[in-house]
Coordinates of C-alpha atoms in Angstrom, one line a residue:
M1 CA -3.0 -4.3 -3.1
S2 CA -2.7 -0.9 -4.7
D3 CA -2.6 -0.1 -8.4
E4 CA 0.4 2.1 -7.6
P5 CA 3.7 0.2 -8.2
I6 CA 6.4 -0.5 -5.7
R7 CA 9.4 1.4 -7.1
I8 CA 12.9 0.2 -6.6
T9 CA 15.3 2.9 -7.7
R10 CA 18.9 4.1 -7.3
G11 CA 19.0 7.5 -5.7
Q12 CA 21.3 10.4 -6.5
G13 CA 23.7 9.4 -3.7
G14 CA 24.0 5.8 -5.1
E15 CA 21.7 4.2 -2.6
V16 CA 19.0 1.7 -3.6
D17 CA 15.6 2.7 -2.2
V18 CA 12.1 1.3 -2.2
E19 CA 9.1 3.7 -2.5
G20 CA 5.4 3.1 -2.8
P21 CA 2.7 1.0 -1.1
V22 CA 4.7 -1.5 0.9
D23 CA 2.5 -3.7 3.2
G24 CA 3.7 -6.2 5.7
F25 CA 4.1 -9.1 3.3
A26 CA 6.0 -7.0 0.7
A27 CA 8.2 -5.7 3.6
S28 CA 9.0 -9.3 4.5
I29 CA 9.9 -10.1 0.9
L30 CA 12.2 -7.1 0.7
K31 CA 13.9 -8.1 4.0
R32 CA 14.5 -11.6 2.5
A33 CA 16.2 -9.9 -0.5
G34 CA 18.5 -7.9 1.9
F35 CA 16.7 -4.6 2.3
N36 CA 16.8 -2.8 5.6
T37 CA 13.9 -0.8 7.1
Y38 CA 14.4 2.4 9.1
P39 CA 11.5 4.1 10.9
Q40 CA 11.0 7.8 10.2
L41 CA 8.5 10.3 11.2
R42 CA 6.4 9.8 8.0
G43 CA 6.7 6.1 7.6
V44 CA 9.5 3.7 6.9
W45 CA 12.7 4.2 4.8
I46 CA 13.5 0.9 3.0
R47 CA 16.9 0.6 1.3
L48 CA 19.8 -1.8 0.7
P49 CA 22.9 -1.5 2.8
F50 CA 25.6 0.9 1.5
D51 CA 28.9 0.1 0.0
L52 CA 28.4 -3.6 -1.0
G53 CA 29.1 -2.9 -4.6
R54 CA 26.9 -2.1 -7.6
R55 CA 26.8 -5.7 -8.8
W56 CA 25.5 -7.0 -5.4
E57 CA 23.0 -4.1 -5.2
N58 CA 21.8 -4.8 -8.7
E59 CA 21.4 -8.5 -8.1
H60 CA 19.5 -8.0 -4.8
A61 CA 17.2 -5.3 -6.3
T62 CA 16.4 -7.6 -9.2
W63 CA 15.8 -10.5 -6.9
A64 CA 13.4 -8.4 -4.8
A65 CA 11.6 -7.3 -7.9
E66 CA 11.2 -10.9 -9.2
M67 CA 9.9 -12.1 -5.8
L68 CA 7.5 -9.2 -5.5
T69 CA 6.3 -9.8 -9.1
A70 CA 5.8 -13.5 -8.3
A71 CA 3.6 -12.4 -5.3
R72 CA 1.5 -10.4 -7.8
Y73 CA 2.7 -6.9 -6.7
N74 CA 3.0 -4.2 -9.3
V75 CA 6.8 -3.4 -9.4
D76 CA 8.7 -0.7 -11.2
L77 CA 12.5 -1.6 -11.3
D78 CA 14.9 1.1 -12.3
P79 CA 16.6 0.0 -15.6
G80 CA 20.0 0.9 -14.1
L81 CA 19.5 -1.9 -11.5
Q82 CA 19.4 -4.7 -14.0
P83 CA 22.3 -7.1 -13.3
T84 CA 25.0 -7.3 -16.0
Q85 CA 25.0 -10.7 -17.8
P86 CA 28.3 -12.5 -17.9
A87 CA 29.8 -13.5 -21.2
A88 CA 28.5 -16.7 -22.8
S89 CA 31.7 -18.6 -22.2
A90 CA 31.3 -17.9 -18.4
W91 CA 27.9 -19.5 -18.4
S92 CA 29.2 -22.6 -20.1
A93 CA 31.9 -22.9 -17.5
L94 CA 29.3 -22.8 -14.7
R95 CA 27.2 -25.6 -16.3
R96 CA 27.5 -29.0 -14.7
T97 CA 28.7 -31.6 -17.1
K98 CA 28.2 -34.7 -15.0
V99 CA 25.6 -35.5 -12.4
M100 CA 26.4 -37.7 -9.5
T101 CA 23.7 -40.1 -8.3
A102 CA 23.5 -42.0 -5.1
Q103 CA 25.0 -45.5 -5.4
P104 CA 23.8 -48.5 -3.4
R105 CA 25.9 -49.3 -0.3
A106 CA 28.2 -52.2 -0.6
E107 CA 27.3 -55.1 1.8
R108 CA 29.7 -55.5 4.7
R109 CA 31.7 -58.7 4.7
A110 CA 31.9 -60.7 7.9
R111 CA 35.3 -60.8 9.5

């Protein structure tokens, strides 16, 4: 792995691009996060699909950065790609209040 970071940035046109030393394993992580690769004359262009919304792009860019960091890659995520956090009340509404557990099956009665 290189000391140079993999940079995930939002370009001037609004697209989310990846630049830097991306090897085969890093490319597979980026693909898992939703990034597409396009061959060019001087390498590969890696970006998220267009027009899926800023929130979706931010979530997937952050997810890619987290996965790459977990794989011990040096990652530089553009601060503008951080996902927005929902309000505290929204988090409490999403929390499960009761957990269902498997119950033993009732024995069948003979007819």
